[in-house]
mmCIF file of C-alpha atoms in Angstrom:
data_model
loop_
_atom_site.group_PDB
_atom_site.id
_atom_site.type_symbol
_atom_site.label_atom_id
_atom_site.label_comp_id
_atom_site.label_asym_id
_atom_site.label_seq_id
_atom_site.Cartn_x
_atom_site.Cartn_y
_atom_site.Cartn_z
ATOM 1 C CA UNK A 1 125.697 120.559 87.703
ATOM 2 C CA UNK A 2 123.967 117.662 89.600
ATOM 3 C CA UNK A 3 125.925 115.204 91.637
ATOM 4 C CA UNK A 4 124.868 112.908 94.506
ATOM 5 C CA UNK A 5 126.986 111.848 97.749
ATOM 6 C CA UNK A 6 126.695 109.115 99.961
ATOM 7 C CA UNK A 7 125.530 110.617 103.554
ATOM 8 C CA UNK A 8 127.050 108.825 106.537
ATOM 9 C CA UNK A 9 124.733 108.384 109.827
ATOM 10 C CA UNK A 10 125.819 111.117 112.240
ATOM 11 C CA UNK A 11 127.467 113.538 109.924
ATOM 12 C CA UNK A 12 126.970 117.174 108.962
ATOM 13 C CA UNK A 13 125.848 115.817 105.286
ATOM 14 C CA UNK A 14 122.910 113.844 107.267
ATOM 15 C CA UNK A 15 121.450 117.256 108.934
ATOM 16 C CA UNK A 16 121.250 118.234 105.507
ATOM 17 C CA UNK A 17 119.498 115.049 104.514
ATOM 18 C CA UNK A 18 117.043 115.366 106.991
ATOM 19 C CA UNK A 19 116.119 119.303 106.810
ATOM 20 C CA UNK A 20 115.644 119.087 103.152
ATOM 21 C CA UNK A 21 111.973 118.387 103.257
ATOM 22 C CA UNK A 22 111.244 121.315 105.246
ATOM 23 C CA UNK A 23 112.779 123.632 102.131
ATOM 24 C CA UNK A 24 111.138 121.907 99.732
ATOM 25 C CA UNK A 25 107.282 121.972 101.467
ATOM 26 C CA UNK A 26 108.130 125.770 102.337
ATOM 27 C CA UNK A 27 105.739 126.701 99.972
ATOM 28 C CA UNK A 28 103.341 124.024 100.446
ATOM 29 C CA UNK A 29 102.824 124.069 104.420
ATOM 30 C CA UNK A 30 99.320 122.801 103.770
ATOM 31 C CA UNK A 31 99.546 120.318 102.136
ATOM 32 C CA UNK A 32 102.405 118.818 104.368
ATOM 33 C CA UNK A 33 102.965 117.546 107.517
ATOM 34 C CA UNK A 34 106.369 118.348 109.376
ATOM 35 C CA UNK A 35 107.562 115.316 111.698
ATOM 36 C CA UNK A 36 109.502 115.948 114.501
ATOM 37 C CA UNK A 37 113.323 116.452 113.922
ATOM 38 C CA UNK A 38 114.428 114.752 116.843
ATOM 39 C CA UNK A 39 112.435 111.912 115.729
ATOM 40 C CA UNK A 40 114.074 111.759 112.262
ATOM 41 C CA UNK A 41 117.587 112.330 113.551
ATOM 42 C CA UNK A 42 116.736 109.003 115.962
ATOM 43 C CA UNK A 43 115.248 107.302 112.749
ATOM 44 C CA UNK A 44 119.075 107.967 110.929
ATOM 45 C CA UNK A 45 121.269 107.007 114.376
ATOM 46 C CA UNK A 46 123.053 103.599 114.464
ATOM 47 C CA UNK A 47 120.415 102.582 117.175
ATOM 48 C CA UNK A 48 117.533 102.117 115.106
ATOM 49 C CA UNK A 49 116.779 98.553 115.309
ATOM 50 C CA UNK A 50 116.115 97.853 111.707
ATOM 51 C CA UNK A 51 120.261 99.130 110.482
ATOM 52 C CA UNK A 52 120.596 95.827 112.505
ATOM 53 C CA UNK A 53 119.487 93.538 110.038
ATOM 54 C CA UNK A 54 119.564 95.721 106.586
ATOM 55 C CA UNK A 55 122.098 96.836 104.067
ATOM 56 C CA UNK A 56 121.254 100.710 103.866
ATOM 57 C CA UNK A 57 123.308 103.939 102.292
ATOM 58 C CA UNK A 58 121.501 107.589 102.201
ATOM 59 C CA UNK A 59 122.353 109.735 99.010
ATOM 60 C CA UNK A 60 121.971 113.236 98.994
ATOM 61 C CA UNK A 61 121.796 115.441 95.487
ATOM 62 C CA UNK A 62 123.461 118.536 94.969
ATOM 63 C CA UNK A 63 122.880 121.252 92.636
ATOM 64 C CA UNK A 64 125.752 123.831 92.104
ATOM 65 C CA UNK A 65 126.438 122.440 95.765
ATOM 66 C CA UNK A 66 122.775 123.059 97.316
ATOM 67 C CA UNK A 67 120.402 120.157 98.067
ATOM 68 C CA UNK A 68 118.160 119.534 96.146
ATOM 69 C CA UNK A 69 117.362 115.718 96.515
ATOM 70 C CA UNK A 70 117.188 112.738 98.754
ATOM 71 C CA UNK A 71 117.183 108.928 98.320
ATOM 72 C CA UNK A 72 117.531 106.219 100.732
ATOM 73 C CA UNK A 73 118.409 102.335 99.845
ATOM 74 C CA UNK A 74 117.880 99.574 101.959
ATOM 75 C CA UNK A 75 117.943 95.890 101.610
ATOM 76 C CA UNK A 76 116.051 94.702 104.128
ATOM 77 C CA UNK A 77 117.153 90.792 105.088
ATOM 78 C CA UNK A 78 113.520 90.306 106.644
ATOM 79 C CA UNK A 79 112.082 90.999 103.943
ATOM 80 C CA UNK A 80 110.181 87.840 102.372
ATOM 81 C CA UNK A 81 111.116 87.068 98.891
ATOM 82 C CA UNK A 82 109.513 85.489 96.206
ATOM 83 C CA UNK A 83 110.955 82.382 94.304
ATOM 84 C CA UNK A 84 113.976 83.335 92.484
ATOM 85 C CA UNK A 85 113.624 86.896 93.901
ATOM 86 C CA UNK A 86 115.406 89.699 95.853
ATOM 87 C CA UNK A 87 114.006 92.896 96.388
ATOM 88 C CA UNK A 88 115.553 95.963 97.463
ATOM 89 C CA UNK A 89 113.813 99.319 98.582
ATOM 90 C CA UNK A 90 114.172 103.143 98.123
ATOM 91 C CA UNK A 91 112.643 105.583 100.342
ATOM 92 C CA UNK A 92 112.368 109.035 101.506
ATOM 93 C CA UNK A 93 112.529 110.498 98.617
ATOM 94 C CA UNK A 94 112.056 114.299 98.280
ATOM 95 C CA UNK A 95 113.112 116.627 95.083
ATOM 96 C CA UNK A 96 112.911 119.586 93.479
ATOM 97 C CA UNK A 97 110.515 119.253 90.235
ATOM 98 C CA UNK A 98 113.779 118.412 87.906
ATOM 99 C CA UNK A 99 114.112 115.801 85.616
ATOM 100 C CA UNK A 100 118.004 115.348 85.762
ATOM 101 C CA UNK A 101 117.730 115.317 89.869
ATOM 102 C CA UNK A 102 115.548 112.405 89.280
ATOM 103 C CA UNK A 103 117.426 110.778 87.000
ATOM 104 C CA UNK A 104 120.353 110.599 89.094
ATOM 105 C CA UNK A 105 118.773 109.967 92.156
ATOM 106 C CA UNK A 106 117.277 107.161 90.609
ATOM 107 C CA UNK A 107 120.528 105.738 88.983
ATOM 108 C CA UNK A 108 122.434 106.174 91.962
ATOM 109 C CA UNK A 109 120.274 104.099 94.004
ATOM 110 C CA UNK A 110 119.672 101.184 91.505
ATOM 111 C CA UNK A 111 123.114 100.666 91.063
ATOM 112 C CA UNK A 112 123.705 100.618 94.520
ATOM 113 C CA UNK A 113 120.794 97.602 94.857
ATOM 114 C CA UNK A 114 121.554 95.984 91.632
ATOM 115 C CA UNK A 115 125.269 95.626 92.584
ATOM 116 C CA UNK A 116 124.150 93.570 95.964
ATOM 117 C CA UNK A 117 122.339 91.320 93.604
ATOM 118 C CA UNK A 118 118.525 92.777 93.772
ATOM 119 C CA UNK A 119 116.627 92.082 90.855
ATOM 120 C CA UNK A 120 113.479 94.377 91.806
ATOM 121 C CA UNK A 121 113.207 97.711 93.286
ATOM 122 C CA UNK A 122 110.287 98.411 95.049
ATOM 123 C CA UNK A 123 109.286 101.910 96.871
ATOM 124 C CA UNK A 124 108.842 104.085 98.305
ATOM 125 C CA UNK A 125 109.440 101.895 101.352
ATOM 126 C CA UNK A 126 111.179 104.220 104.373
ATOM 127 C CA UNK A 127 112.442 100.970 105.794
ATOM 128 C CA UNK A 128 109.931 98.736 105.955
ATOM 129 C CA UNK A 129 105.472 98.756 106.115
ATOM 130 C CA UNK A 130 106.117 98.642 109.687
ATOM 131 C CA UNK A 131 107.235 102.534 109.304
ATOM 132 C CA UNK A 132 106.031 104.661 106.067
ATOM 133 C CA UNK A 133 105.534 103.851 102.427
ATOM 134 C CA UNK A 134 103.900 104.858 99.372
ATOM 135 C CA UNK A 135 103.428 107.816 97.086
ATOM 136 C CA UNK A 136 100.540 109.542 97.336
ATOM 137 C CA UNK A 137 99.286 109.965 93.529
ATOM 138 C CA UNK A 138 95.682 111.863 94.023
ATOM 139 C CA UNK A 139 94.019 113.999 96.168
ATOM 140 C CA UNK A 140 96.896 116.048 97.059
ATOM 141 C CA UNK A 141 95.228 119.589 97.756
ATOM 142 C CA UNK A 142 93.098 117.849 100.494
ATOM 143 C CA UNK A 143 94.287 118.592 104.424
ATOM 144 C CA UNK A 144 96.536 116.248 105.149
ATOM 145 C CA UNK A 145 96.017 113.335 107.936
ATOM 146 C CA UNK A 146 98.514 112.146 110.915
ATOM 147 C CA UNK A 147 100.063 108.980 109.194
ATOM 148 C CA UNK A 148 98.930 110.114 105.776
ATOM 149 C CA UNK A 149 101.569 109.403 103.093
ATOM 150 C CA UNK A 150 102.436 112.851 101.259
ATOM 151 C CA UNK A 151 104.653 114.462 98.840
ATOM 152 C CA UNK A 152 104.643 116.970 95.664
ATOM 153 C CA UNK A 153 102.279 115.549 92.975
ATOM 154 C CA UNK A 154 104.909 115.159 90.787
ATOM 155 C CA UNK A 155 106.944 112.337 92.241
ATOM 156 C CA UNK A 156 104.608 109.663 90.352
ATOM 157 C CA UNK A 157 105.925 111.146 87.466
ATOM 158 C CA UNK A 158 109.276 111.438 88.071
ATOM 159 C CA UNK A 159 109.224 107.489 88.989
ATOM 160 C CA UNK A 160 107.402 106.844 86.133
ATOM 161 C CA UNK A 161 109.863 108.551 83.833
ATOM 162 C CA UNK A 162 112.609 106.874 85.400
ATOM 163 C CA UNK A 163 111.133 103.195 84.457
ATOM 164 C CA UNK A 164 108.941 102.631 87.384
ATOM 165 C CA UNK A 165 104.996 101.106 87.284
ATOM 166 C CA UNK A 166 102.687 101.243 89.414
ATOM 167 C CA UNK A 167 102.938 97.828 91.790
ATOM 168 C CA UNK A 168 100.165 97.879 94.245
ATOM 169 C CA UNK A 169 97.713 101.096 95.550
ATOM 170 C CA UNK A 170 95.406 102.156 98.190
ATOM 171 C CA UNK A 171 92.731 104.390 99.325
ATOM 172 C CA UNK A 172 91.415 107.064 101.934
ATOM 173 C CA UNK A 173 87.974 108.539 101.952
ATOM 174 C CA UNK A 174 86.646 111.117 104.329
ATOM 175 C CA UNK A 175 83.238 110.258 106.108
ATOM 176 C CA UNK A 176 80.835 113.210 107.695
ATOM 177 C CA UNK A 177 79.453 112.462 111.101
ATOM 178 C CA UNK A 178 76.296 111.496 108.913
ATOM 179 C CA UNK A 179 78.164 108.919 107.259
ATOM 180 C CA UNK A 180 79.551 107.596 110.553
ATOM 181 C CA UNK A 181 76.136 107.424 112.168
ATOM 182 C CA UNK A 182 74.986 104.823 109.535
ATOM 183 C CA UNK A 183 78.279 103.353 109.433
ATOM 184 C CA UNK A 184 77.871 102.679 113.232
ATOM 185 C CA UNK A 185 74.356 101.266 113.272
ATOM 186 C CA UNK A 186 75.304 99.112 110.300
ATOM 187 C CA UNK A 187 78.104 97.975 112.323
ATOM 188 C CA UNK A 188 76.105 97.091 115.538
ATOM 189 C CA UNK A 189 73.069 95.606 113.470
ATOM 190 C CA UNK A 190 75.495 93.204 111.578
ATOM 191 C CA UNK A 191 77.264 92.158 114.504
ATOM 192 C CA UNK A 192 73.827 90.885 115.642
ATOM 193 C CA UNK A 193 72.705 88.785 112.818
ATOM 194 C CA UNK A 194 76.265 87.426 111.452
ATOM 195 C CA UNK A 195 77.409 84.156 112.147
ATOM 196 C CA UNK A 196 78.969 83.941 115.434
ATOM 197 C CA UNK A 197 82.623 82.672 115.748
ATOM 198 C CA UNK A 198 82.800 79.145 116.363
ATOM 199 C CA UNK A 199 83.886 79.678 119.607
ATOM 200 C CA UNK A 200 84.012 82.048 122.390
ATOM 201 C CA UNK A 201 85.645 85.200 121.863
ATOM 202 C CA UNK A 202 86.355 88.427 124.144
ATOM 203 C CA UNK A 203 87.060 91.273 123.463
ATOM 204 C CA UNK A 204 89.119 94.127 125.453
ATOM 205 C CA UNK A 205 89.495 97.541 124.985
ATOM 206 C CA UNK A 206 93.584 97.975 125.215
ATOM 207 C CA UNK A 207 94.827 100.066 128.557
ATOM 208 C CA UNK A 208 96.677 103.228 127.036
ATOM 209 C CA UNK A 209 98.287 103.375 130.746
ATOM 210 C CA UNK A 210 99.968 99.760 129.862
ATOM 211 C CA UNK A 211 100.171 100.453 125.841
ATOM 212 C CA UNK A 212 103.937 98.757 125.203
ATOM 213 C CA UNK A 213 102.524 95.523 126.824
ATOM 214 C CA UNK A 214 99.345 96.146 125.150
ATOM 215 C CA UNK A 215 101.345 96.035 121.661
ATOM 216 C CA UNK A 216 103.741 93.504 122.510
ATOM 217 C CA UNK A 217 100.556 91.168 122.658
ATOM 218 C CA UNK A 218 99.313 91.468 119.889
ATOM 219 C CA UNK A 219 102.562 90.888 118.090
ATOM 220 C CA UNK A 220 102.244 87.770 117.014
ATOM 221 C CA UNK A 221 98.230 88.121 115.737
ATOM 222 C CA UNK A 222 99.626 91.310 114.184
ATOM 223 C CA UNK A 223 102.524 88.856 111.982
ATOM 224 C CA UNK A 224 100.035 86.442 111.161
ATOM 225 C CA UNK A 225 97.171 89.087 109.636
ATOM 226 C CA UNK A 226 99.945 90.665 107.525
ATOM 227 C CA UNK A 227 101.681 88.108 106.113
ATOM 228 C CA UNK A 228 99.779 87.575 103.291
ATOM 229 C CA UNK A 229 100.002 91.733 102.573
ATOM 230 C CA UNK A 230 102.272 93.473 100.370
ATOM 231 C CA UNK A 231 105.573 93.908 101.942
ATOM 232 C CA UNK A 232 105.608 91.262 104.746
ATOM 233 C CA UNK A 233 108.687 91.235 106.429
ATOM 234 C CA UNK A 234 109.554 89.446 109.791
ATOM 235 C CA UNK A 235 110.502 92.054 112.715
ATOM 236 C CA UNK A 236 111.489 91.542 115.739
ATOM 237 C CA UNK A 237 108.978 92.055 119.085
ATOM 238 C CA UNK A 238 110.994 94.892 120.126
ATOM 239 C CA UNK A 239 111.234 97.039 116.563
ATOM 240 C CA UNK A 240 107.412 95.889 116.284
ATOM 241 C CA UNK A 241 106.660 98.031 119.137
ATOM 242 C CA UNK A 242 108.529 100.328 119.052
ATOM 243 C CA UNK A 243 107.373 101.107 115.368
ATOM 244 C CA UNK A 244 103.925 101.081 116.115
ATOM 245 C CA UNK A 245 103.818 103.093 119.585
ATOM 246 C CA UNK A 246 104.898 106.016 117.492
ATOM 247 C CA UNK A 247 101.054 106.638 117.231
ATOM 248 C CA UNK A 248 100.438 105.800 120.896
ATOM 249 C CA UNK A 249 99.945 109.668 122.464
ATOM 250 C CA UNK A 250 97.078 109.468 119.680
ATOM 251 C CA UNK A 251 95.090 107.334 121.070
ATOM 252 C CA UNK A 252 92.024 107.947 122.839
ATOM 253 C CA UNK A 253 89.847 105.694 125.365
ATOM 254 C CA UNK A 254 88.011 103.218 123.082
ATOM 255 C CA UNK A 255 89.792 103.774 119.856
ATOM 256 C CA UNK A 256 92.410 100.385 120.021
ATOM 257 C CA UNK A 257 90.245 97.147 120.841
ATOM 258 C CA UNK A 258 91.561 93.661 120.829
ATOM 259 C CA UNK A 259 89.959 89.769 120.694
ATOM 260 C CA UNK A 260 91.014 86.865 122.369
ATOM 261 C CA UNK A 261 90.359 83.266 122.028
ATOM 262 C CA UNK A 262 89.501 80.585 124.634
ATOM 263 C CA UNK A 263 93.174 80.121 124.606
ATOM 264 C CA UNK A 264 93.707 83.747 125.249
ATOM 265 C CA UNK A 265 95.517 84.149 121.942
ATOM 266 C CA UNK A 266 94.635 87.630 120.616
ATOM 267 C CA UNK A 267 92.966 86.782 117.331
ATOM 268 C CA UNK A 268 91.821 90.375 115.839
ATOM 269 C CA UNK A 269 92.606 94.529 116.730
ATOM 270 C CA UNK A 270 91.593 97.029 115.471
ATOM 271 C CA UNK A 271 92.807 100.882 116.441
ATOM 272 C CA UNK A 272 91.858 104.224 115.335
ATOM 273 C CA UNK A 273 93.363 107.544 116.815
ATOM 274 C CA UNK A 274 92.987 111.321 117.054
ATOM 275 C CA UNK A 275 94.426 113.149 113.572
ATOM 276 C CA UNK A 276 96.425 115.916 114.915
ATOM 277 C CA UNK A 277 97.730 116.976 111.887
ATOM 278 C CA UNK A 278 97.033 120.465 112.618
ATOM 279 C CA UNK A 279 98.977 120.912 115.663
ATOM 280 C CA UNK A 280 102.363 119.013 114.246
ATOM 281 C CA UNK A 281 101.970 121.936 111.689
ATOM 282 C CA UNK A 282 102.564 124.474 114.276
ATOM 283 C CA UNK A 283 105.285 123.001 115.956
ATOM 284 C CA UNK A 284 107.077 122.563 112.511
ATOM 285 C CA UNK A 285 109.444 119.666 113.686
ATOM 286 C CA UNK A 286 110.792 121.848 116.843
ATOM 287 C CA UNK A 287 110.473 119.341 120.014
ATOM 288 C CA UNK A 288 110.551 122.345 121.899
ATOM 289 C CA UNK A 289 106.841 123.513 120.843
ATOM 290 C CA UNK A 290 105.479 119.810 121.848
ATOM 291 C CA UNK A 291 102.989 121.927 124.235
ATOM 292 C CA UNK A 292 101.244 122.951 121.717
ATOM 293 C CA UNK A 293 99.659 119.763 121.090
ATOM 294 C CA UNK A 294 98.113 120.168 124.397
ATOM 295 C CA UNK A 295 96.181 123.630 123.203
ATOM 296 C CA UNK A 296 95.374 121.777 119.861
ATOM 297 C CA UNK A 297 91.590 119.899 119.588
ATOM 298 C CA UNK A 298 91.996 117.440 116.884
ATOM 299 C CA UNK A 299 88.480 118.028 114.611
ATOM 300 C CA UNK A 300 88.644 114.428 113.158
ATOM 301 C CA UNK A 301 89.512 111.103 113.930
ATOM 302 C CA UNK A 302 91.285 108.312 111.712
ATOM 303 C CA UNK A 303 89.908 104.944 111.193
ATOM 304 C CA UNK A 304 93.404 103.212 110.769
ATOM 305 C CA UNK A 305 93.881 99.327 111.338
ATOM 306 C CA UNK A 306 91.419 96.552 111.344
ATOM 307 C CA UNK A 307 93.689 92.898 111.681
ATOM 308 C CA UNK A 308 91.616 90.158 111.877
ATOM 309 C CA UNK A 309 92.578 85.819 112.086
ATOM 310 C CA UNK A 310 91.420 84.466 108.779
ATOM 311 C CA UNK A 311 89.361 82.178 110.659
ATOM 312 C CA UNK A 312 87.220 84.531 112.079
ATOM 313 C CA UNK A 313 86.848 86.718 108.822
ATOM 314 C CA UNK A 314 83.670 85.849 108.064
ATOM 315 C CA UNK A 315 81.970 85.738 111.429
ATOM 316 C CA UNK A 316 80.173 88.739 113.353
ATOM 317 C CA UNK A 317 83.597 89.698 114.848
ATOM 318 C CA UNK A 318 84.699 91.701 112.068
ATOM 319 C CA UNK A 319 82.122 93.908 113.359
ATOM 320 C CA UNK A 320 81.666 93.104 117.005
ATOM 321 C CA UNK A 321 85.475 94.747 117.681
ATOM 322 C CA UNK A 322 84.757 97.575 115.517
ATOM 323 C CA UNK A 323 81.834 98.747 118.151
ATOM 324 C CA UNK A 324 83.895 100.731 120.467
ATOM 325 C CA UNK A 325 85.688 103.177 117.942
ATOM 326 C CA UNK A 326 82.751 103.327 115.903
ATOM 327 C CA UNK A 327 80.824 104.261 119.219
ATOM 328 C CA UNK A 328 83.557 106.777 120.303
ATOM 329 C CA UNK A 329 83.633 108.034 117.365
ATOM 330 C CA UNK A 330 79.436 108.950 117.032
ATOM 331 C CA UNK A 331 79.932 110.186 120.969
ATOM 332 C CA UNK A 332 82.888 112.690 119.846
ATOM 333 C CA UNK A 333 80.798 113.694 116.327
ATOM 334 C CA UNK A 334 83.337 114.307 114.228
ATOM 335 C CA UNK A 335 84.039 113.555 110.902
ATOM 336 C CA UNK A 336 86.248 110.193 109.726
ATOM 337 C CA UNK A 337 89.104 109.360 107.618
ATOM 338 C CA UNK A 338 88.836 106.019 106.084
ATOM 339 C CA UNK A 339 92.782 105.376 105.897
ATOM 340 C CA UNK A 340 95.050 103.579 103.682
ATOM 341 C CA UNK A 341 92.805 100.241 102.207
ATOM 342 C CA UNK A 342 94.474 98.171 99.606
ATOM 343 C CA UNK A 343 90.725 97.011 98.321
ATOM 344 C CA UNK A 344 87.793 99.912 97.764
ATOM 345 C CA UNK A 345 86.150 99.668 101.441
ATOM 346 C CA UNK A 346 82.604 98.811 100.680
ATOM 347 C CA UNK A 347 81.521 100.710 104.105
ATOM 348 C CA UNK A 348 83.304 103.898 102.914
ATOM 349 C CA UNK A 349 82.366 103.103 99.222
ATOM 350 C CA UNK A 350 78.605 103.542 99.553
ATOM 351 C CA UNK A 351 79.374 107.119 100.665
ATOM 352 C CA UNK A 352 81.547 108.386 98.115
ATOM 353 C CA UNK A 353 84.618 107.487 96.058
ATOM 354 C CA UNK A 354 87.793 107.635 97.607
ATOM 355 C CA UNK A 355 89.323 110.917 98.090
ATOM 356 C CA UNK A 356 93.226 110.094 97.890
ATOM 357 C CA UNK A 357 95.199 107.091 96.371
ATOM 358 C CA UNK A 358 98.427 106.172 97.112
ATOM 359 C CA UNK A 359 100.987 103.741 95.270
ATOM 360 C CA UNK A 360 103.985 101.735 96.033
ATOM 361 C CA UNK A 361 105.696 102.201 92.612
ATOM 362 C CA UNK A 362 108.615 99.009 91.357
ATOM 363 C CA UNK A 363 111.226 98.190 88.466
ATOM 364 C CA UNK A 364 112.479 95.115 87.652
ATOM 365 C CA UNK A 365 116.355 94.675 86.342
ATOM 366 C CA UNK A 366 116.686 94.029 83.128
ATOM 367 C CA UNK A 367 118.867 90.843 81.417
#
């Protein structure tokens, strides 16, 4: 017998919510990265900034009285609409490979939206972009990457039995230190013989020693790059930063680089960081082993987040800003990941096809 329950913040029912992924990787430690418990119990407390301006409720599935399921819903009033549109989110979704667990899950959750008037479902959004989303729906016996969307391959299929298509999907690829030798000469040749922007620009490598007021300026550039991309939603200068600086012990000298104006308006960033995938594997969510990381050597590097002013998108600066990481990078010789492009990245594309995909998956309600 399969039933779900609503989960309350705080309660014994959300410790259960937020251990189930580690029983249901248990078999899969490889192909999975654990996060830090402490860091999903803060994500599920009544201070998380983004309960402030959402509609959520966490449902949990039994079966026989054992979880076996997760979904969370969230309305998120930031959230841009379309004309004549609401959309509501699930996230965090983990199962066991069972269609009726689905099904319910699923159910559950769209009549929660549907009742508070959303007429699409979109997901898996865990809150907002600003955070995690997406299925991954390929390349899931490759090593996993810090940031990487990941989950059991089935959970395409699960959403796709359950009335869900595909909405919108991205890439990864994984460059050698061959590939990022011409990727880095390419870069500092073109920066040379594009057009120049129309005015002067300069650019700054970011001080990790000052990294929230490093973030907090480029808040509003950040806003204005991504609000033509899929899931815009306004957030706040304080949830901004403190979503983002979740990568910040990542970062390395060289790898986050920003542009300014003559006005001193930060007009482009880009930021790559260490992929220390391995080491969150041995500490297995348990804050207690965070030492490790320090005996850990991270053997690659991800290429995360290039934002760039459409004004300056066709200038040399696209690849002017991209000369520090792509120099740190050659200096540190080791291999890339390409992560997370909604387009195929010609760079990475002359190289090889992508290696993983990833999808946000969406259902509309029906009249």
């Amino acid at each position: 017998m399969v039933e779900v329950i609503k989960v309350a913040l705080n309660s014994q029912e959300m410790k259960a919510f937020i251990e189930l992924p580690w029983k249901l990787y248990q078999n899969h430690r490889k192909e999975w990265i654990p996060p830090l418990k402490v860091s999903e119990e803060m994500k599920f407390s009544s201070g998380n900034p983004f309960f402030a301006h959402a509609d959520f409720s966490a449902l949990l599935a039994l079966k026989n009285g054992v979880a076996v399921g997760r979904i969370f819903v969230s309305i998120d009033h930031h959230f841009v609409n379309a004309p004549n549109s609401k959309v509501g989110h699930f996230g965090f979704y983990e199962s066991i490979n069972d269609d009726e667990v689905a099904q319910k899950l699923y159910t559950e959750a769209e009549s929660w939206l549907y009742q508070r008037g959303c007429s699409e479902i979109h997901g898996p959004i865990n809150f907002s972009i600003y955070y995690s989303y997406r299925f991954q729906t390929s390349g899931h016996k490759t090593a996993p990457f810090l940031g990487e969307p990941r989950n059991h391959d089935y959970y395409p299929a699960l959403a796709l039995k359950n009335g869900y298509k595909i909405h919108s999907t991205w890439y990864s690829w994984e460059l050698s230190v061959w590939n990022v030798l011409i990727m880095t000469l390419h870069t500092l040749l073109a920066a040379r013989l594009r057009p120049r922007p129309k005015d002067l620009v300069r650019i700054k490598l970011a001080d990790l020693n000052q990294l929230e007021s490093e973030i907090k300026e480029m808040y509003e550039s950040a806003l204005a790059t991504f609000q033509n991309n899929y899931g815009f939603a306004h957030i706040s200068k304080e949830e901004f930063t403190s979503a983002i600086s979740s990568m910040a012990p990542f970062l390395f000298p060289g790898s986050f680089c920003k542009a300014y104006n003559q006005e001193n308006k930060v007009i482009a960033f880009v930021y790559g960081h260490a992929d220390m995938a391995e080491a969150f594997k041995l500490i297995d969510g348990d804050y207690q082993k965070l030492d490790l990381m320090k005996k850990s050597r991270p053997k690659r590097i991800v290429w995360h987040t290039l934002g760039i002013d459409a004004d300056y998108r066709k200038s040399s600066l696209v690849y002017k800003i991209c000369e520090p990481l792509c120099l740190r990078t050659l200096l540190a010789r080791m291999p890339v990941i390409g992560a997370l492009t909604k387009e195929i990245n010609k760079g990475y594309a002359r190289f090889s096809a992508p290696t993983r995909s990833y999808s946000v998956f969406y259902k509309v309600r029906a009249l």
